Structures are given as structure tokens and as C-alpha cells.
Short mmCIF file of C-alpha atoms and ligand atoms in Angstrom, two decimals:
data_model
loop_
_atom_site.label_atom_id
_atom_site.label_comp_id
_atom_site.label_asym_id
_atom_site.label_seq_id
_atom_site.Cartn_x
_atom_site.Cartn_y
_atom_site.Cartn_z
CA UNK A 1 110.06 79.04 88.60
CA UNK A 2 106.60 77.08 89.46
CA UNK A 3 103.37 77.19 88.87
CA UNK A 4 102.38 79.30 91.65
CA UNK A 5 104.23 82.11 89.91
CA UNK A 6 101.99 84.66 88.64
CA UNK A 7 102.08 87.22 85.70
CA UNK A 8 103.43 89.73 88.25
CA UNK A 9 106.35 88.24 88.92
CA UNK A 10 107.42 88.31 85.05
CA UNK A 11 108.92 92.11 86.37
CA UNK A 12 111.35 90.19 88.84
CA UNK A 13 114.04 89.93 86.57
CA UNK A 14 113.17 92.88 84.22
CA UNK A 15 116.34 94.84 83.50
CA UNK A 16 115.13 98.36 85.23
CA UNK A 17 117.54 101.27 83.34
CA UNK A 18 119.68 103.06 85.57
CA UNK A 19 118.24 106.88 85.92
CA UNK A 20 120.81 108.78 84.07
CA UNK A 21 118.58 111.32 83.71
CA UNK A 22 116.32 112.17 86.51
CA UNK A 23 113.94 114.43 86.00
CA UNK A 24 111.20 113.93 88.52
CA UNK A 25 110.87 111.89 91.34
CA UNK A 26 108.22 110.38 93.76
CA UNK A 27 109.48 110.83 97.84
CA UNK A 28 107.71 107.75 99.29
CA UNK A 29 107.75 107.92 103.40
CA UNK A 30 105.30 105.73 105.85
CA UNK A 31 104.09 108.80 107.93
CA UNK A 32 103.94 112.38 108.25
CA UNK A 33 107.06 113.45 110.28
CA UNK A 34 108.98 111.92 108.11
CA UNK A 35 107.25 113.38 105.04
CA UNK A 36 107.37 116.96 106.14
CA UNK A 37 111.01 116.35 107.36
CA UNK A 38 111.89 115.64 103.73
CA UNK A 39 110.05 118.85 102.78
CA UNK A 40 112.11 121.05 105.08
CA UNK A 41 114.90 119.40 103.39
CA UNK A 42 114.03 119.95 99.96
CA UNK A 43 112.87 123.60 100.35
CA UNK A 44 110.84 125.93 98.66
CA UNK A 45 111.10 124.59 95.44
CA UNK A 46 110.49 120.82 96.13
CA UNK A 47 107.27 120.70 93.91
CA UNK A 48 108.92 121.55 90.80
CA UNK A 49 110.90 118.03 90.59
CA UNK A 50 109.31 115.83 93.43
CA UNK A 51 106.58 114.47 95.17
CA UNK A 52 106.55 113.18 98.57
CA UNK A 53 104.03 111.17 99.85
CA UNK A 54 103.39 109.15 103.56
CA UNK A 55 101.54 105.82 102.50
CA UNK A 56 102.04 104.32 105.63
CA UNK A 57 103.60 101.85 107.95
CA UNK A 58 104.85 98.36 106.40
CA UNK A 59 105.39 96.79 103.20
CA UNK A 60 101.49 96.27 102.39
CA UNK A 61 100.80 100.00 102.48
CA UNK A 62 103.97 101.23 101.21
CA UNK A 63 103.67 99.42 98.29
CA UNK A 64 100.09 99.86 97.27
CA UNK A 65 100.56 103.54 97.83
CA UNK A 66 103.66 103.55 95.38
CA UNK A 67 102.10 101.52 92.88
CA UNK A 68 98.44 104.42 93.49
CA UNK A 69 100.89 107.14 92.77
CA UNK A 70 102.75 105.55 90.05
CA UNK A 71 99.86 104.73 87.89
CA UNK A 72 97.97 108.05 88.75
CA UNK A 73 100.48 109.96 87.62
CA UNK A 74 101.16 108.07 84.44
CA UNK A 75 97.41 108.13 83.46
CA UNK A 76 97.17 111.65 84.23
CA UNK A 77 100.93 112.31 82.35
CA UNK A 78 99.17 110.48 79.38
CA UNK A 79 95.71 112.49 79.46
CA UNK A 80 98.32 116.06 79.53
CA UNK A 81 100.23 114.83 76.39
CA UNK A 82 97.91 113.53 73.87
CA UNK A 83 93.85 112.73 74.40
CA UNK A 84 93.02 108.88 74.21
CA UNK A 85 90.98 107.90 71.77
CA UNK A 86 87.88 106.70 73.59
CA UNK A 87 84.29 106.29 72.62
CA UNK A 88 83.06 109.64 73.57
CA UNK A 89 85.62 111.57 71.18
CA UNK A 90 84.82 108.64 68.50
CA UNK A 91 81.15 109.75 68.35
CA UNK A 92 81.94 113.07 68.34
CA UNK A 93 84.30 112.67 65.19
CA UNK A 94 81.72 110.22 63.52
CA UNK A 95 79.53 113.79 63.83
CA UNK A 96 81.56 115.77 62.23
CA UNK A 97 84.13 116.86 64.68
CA UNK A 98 87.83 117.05 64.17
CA UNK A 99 89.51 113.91 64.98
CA UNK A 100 91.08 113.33 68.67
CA UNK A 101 95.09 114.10 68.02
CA UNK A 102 97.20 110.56 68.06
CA UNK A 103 100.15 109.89 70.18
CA UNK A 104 103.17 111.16 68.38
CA UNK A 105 105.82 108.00 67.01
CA UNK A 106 107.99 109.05 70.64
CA UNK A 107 105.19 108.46 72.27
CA UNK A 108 103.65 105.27 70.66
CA UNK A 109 107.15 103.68 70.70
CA UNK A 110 108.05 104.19 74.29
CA UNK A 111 104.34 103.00 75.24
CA UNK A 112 104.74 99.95 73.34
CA UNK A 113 108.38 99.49 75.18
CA UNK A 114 106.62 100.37 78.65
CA UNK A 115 108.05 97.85 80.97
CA UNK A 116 106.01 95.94 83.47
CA UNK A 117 102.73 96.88 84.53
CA UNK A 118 102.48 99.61 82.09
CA UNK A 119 103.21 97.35 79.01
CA UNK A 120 100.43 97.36 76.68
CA UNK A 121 98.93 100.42 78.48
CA UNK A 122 100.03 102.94 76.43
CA UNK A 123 101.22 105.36 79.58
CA UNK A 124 104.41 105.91 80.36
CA UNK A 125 105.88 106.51 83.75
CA UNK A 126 106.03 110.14 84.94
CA UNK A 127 108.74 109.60 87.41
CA UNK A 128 112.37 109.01 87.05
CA UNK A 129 113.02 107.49 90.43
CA UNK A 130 111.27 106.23 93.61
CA UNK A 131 112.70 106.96 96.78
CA UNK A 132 111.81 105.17 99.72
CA UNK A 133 112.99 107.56 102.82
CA UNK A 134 112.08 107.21 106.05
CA UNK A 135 113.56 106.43 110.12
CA UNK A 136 115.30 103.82 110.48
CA UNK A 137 117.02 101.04 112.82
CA UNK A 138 120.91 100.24 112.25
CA UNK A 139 122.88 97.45 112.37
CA UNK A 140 125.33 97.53 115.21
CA UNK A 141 129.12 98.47 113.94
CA UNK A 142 127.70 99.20 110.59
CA UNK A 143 125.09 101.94 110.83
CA UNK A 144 125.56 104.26 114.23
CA UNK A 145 121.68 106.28 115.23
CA UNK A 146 121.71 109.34 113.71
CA UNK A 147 123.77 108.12 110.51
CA UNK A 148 122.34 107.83 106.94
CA UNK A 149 122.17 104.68 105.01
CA UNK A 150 121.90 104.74 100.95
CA UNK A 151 121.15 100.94 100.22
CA UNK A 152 122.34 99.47 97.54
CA UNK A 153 119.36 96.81 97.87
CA UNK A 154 116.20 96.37 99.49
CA UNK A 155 115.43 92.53 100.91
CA UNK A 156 112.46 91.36 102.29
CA UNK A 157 114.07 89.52 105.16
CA UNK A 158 110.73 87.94 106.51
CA UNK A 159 109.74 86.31 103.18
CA UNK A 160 109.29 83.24 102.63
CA UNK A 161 109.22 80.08 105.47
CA UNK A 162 110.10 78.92 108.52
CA UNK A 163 111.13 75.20 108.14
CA UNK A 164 112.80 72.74 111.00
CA UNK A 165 116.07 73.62 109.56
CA UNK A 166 115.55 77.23 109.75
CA UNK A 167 114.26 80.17 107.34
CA UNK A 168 113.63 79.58 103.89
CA UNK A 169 113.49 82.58 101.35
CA UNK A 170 110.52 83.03 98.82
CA UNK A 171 113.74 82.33 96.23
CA UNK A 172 114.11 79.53 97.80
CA UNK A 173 110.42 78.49 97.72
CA UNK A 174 110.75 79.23 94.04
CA UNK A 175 108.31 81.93 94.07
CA UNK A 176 110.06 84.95 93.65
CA UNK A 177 112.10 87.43 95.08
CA UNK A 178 112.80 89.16 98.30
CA UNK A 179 115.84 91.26 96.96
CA UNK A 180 115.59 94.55 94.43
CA UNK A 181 118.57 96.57 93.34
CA UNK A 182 118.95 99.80 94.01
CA UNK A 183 120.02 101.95 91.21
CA UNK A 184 123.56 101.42 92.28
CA UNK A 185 125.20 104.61 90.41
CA UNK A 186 122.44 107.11 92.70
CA UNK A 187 122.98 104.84 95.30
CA UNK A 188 127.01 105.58 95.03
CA UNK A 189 126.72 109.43 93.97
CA UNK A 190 123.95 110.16 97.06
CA UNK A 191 126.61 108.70 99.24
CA UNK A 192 129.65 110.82 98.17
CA UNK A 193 127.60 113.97 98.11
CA UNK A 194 126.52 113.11 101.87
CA UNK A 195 130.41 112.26 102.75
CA UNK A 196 131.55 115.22 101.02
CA UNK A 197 129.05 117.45 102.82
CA UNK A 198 130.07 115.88 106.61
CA UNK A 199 127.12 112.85 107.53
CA UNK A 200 127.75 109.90 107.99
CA UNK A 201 126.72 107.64 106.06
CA UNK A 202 126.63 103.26 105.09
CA UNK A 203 125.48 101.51 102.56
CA UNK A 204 124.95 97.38 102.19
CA UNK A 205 121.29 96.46 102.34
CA UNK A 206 118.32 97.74 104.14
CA UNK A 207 116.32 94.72 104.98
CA UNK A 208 112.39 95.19 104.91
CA UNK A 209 110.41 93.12 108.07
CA UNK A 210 106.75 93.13 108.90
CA UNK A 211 107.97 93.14 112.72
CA UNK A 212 110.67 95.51 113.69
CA UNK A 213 113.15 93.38 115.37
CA UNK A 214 112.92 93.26 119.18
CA UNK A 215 115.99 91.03 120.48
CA UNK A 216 119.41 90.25 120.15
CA UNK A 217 118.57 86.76 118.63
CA UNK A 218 116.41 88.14 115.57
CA UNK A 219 119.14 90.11 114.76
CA UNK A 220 121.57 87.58 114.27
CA UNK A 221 119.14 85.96 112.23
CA UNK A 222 118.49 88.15 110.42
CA UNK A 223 122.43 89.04 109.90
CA UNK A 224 122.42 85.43 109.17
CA UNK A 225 120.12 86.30 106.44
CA UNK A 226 121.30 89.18 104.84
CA UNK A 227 124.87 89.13 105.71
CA UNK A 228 125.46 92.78 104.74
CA UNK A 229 122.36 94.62 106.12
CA UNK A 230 122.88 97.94 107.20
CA UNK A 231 119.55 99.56 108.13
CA UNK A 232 115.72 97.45 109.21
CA UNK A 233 112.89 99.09 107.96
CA UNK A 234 109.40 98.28 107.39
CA UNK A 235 108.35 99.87 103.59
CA UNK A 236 111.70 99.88 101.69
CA UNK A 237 111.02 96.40 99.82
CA UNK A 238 107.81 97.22 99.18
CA UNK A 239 108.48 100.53 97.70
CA UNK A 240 110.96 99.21 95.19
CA UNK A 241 108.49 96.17 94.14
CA UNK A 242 106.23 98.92 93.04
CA UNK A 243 108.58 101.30 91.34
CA UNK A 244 109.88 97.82 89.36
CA UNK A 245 106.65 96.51 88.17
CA UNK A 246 106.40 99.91 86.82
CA UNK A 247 109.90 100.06 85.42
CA UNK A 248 111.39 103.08 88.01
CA UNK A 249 114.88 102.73 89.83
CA UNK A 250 114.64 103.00 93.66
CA UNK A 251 116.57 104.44 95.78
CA UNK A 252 116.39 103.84 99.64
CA UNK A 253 117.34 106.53 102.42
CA UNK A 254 117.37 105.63 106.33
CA UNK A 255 117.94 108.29 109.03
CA UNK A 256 118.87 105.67 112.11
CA UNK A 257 116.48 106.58 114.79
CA UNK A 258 117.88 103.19 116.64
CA UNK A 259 119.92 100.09 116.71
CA UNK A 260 118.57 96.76 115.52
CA UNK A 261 118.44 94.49 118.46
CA UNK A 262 117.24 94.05 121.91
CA UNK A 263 113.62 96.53 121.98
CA UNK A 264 114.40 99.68 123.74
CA UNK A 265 112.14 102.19 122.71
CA UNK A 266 112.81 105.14 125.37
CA UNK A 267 116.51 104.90 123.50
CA UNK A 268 114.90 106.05 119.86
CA UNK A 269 116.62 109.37 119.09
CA UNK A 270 113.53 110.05 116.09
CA UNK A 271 114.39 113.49 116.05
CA UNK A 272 118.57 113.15 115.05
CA UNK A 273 117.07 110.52 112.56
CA UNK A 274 114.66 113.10 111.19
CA UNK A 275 117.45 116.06 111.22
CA UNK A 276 119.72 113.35 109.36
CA UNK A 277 116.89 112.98 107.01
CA UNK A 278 116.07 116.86 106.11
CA UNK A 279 119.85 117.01 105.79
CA UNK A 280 120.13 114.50 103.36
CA UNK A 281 116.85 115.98 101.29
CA UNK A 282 118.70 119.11 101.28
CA UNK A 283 121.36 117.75 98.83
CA UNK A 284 118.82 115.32 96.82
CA UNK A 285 118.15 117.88 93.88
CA UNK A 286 121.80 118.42 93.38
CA UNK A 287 122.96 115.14 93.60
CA UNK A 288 120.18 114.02 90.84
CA UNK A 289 120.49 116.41 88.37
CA UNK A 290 124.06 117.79 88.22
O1 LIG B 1 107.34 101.64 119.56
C1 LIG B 1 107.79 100.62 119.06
O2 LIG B 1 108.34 99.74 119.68
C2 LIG B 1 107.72 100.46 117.61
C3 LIG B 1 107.70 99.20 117.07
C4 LIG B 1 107.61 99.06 115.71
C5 LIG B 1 107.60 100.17 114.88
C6 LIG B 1 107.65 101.40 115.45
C7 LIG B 1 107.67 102.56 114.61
O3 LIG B 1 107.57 103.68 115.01
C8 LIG B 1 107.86 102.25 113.22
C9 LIG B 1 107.57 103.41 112.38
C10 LIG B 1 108.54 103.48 111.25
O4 LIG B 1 109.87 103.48 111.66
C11 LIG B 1 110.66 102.65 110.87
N1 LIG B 1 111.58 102.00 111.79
C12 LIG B 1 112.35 102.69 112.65
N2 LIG B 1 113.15 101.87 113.33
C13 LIG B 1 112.87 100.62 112.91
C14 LIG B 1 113.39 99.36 113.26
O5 LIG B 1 114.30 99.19 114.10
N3 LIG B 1 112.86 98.28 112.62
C15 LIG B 1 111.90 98.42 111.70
N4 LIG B 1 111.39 99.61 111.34
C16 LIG B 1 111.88 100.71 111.93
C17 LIG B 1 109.72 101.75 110.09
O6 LIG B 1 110.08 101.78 108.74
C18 LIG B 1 108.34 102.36 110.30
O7 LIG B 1 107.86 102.98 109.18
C19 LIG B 1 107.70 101.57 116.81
#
């Protein structure tokens, strides 16, 4: 650690509880195919245990708009279960009024547990699990276009510095971290289901870049880097910083619209990457609550 580190990155470490219960879950894609391909996927019923949302392309957006719908939903979660005791209410009491009702000892408790960004806010989280879903390229020999990958961790693989000797990681720098975990028993149950039901399907890591990779060379590098990556993408990393500075699991889910190497974009098959994607929706709500 250095000096440079700020309060924020206090959550790098935090232990974030596997979901063993997952009751409601936030669908985080960069744009709207992919958002209403999830949909399809889901069905009729999708609204009663998720929410999917497009936030946009790259890390930046993807992770500002998880973080938005993270503490919206927690604040408005909060309001639903017990008024906060504010000024207006106080007056009103000091009138004559009956007192605002306190959070019950659950409530209190967990609040003053909250990890992350919510400690000391007295919200909870609302959501079980983040998901960041979404088209995506494949590694060559590990993840084939129109595949599924179900990470098992997301890495910023752009992160950090180039140096004369070559790339040097923000852990490296000492300022961080580019790698979160998935929530490795969802990561392991999504994958079986998806077996079991006929897709294909890798795991290893999904590395997160600010430029999609364009030649053979970045590839290696970046195979050089993350040694097991399975799927490039541009909002998975991002997603999961959110959901951990707000104490979520992540998940991350690829359809492989292309392979990671040499830019050939008349050779993106988006729509087997989207099918593979409203396939894999399909199964989501079994796999997460049975
Ligand atoms: O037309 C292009 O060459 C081009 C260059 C960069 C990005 C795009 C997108 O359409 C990106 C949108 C979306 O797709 C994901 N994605 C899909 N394949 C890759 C990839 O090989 N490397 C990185 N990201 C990829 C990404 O997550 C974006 O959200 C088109």
C-alpha cells in the first residue's frame, strides 16, 4: 500500500460473501441489444427477481452506472422498510405527531455491518448479485464465437503502466487492484446448468480493456498478462468494482461475438453471441434460486 491509496480502495480486499441466497439481482449490459437479448431470455417474469440495465460501453460507464443503480436501489429499499428520521418528521413529532418508526434490531445491525460504501449509511444493498452480461471477444483455443464464458474473475488488463521493461499492473504500482473474484460457486453452478442444457461454455478470466484488441501482438500480451483469459470485454471489471464497494458478488457472462486478435470486424457473428446470450438468461432464474 502507498500513500496514493485512497479510502476507496479499503473495499479491495473486503471479504464479499458468496450469494447463497439470491434473491434479486441487477443485469448490467453496455447497450441495448444486449439488454433486450437478456430480456427475451429471462421471459415474462424477469421483473419479479431482476433488473437489467445498458450503462454503456467501457469500464467508466459501466461502473458508474452499477454503482447509480446500486445505491438507488438501496436508498429507495431503505425509504420502503422503515422512514429515516430526518428533520422534517422531527418537527413534526416535536408538534405533537407520532414519532417516525425506527429501524428494527435486523435492520440496525446489518446497516451497521454494511460493507463498503454503504458502511455507516444505514442502507443495505437490495441486490444479491451483479451480473455483468454482454458480447464478447474469445480467446483463440479457449473460447470458440458463439460460446459462453462464466468468468471466474474479472481483470483490468490495461491498468496500470507501460515501463521499458514492459507492462506494469496497478498491483504492481502499489495502488490497487485490477483483478475481482467472481463468486466462484455461481460461477461453477451457471456453468454446469449451461453444459447440462447443450452450450458451450469456458471459464478462466474475462479481461476488461479500454481498447478492444486489434492484432495478433496485443493478444499475446495480453495472454502474457492474464495467462488464463478466456473472453475481452470492455465493462466486466468495472461492473464488479462497483458491486464490491457495495459488498455484491459478480458474476460475468460473455456471448463470443469474435476472436481476440487481428481486427476483423465483417467476421463479428453479434447475432450467435446475442442468441448464446438469451439462451443463457433463459436458465439464470433456475440456476440462482434452486
Ligand atoms: O467495430 C469495431 O471494431 C469495434 C471496436 C470496439 C468495440 C466495438 C464494439 O461493438 C464494442 C461493443 C461491446 O462489445 C464488447 N466486445 C465485443 N467484442 C469485444 C472484443 O473483442 N474486445 C472488447 N470488447 C468486445 C464490449 O464489451 C463492448 O461493450 C466495435
Amino acid at each position: 500500500m502507498n500513500e496514493h491509496n485512497s479510502a476507496l480502495n479499503d473495499t479491495e480486499h473486503m471479504n464479499v460473501p458468496t450469494a447463497s441466497l439470491v434473491s434479486r439481482v441487477l443485469i448490467v449490459t453496455a447497450v441495448d441489444v444486449e439488454k433486450e437479448a437478456i430480456l427475451r431470455g429471462l421471459g415474462d417474469k424477469a421483473a419479479d427477481m431482476f433488473d437489467v440495465i445498458a450503462a454503456g460501453v467501457g469500464p467508466a460507464s459501466a461502473a458508474a452506472g452499477t454503482a447509480a443503480a446500486l445505491a438507488l436501489a438501496a436508498a429507495s429499499a431503505s425509504r420502503l422498510k422503515a422512514p429515516a428520521v430526518a428533520s422534517a418528521p422531527d418537527l413534526a413529532t416535536a408538534q405533537g405527531a407520532t414519532a417516525p418508526e425506527q429501524p428494527d434490531a435486523a435492520q440496525a445491525s446489518a446497516a451497521s455491518t454494511a460493507p463498503g460504501l454503504l458502511a455507516g449509511t444505514g442502507l443495505t444493498s437490495a441486490y444479491t448479485l451483479v451480473v455483468s452480461a454482454g458480447i464478447g471477444g474469445g480467446f483463440p483455443g479457449v473460447a470458440d464465437v458463439g460460446s459462453l464464458v462464466v468468468a471466474d474473475a474479472m481483470v483490468a488488463a490495461d491498468l496500470g503502466s507501460q515501463a521499458p521493461d514492459g507492462f506494469l499492473s496497478v498491483d504492481e504500482l502499489g495502488f490497487g487492484s485490477s483483478r475481482v473474484a467472481a463468486d466462484a460457486a455461481l460461477a461453477v453452478r451457471l456453468r454446469d446448468a449451461l453444459k447440462r442444457a447443450g452450450h458451450a461454455v469456458s471459464g478462466g478470466t474475462a479481461v476488461t480493456v479500454s481498447t478492444a484488441t486489434g492484432t495478433a501482438e496485443t493478444a499475446a500480451e495480453l495472454l502474457r498478462r492474464v495467462p488464463d483469459a478466456a473472453a475481452e470485454g470492455m465493462e466486466g471489471f468495472g461492473v464488479a468494482t462497483a458491486a464490491q464497494q457495495f459488498g455484491v458478488p459478480a458474476l460475468e457472462l460473455r456471448g463470443i461475438s469474435n476472436a481476440v486478435g487481428p481486427r476483423d470486424r465483417d467476421a463479428w457473428r453479434i447475432k450467435d453471441a446475442l442468441d448464446a446470450l438469451q439462451a443463457a438468461s433463459s436458465i439464470l432464474r433456475e440456476v440462482l434460486t434452486s
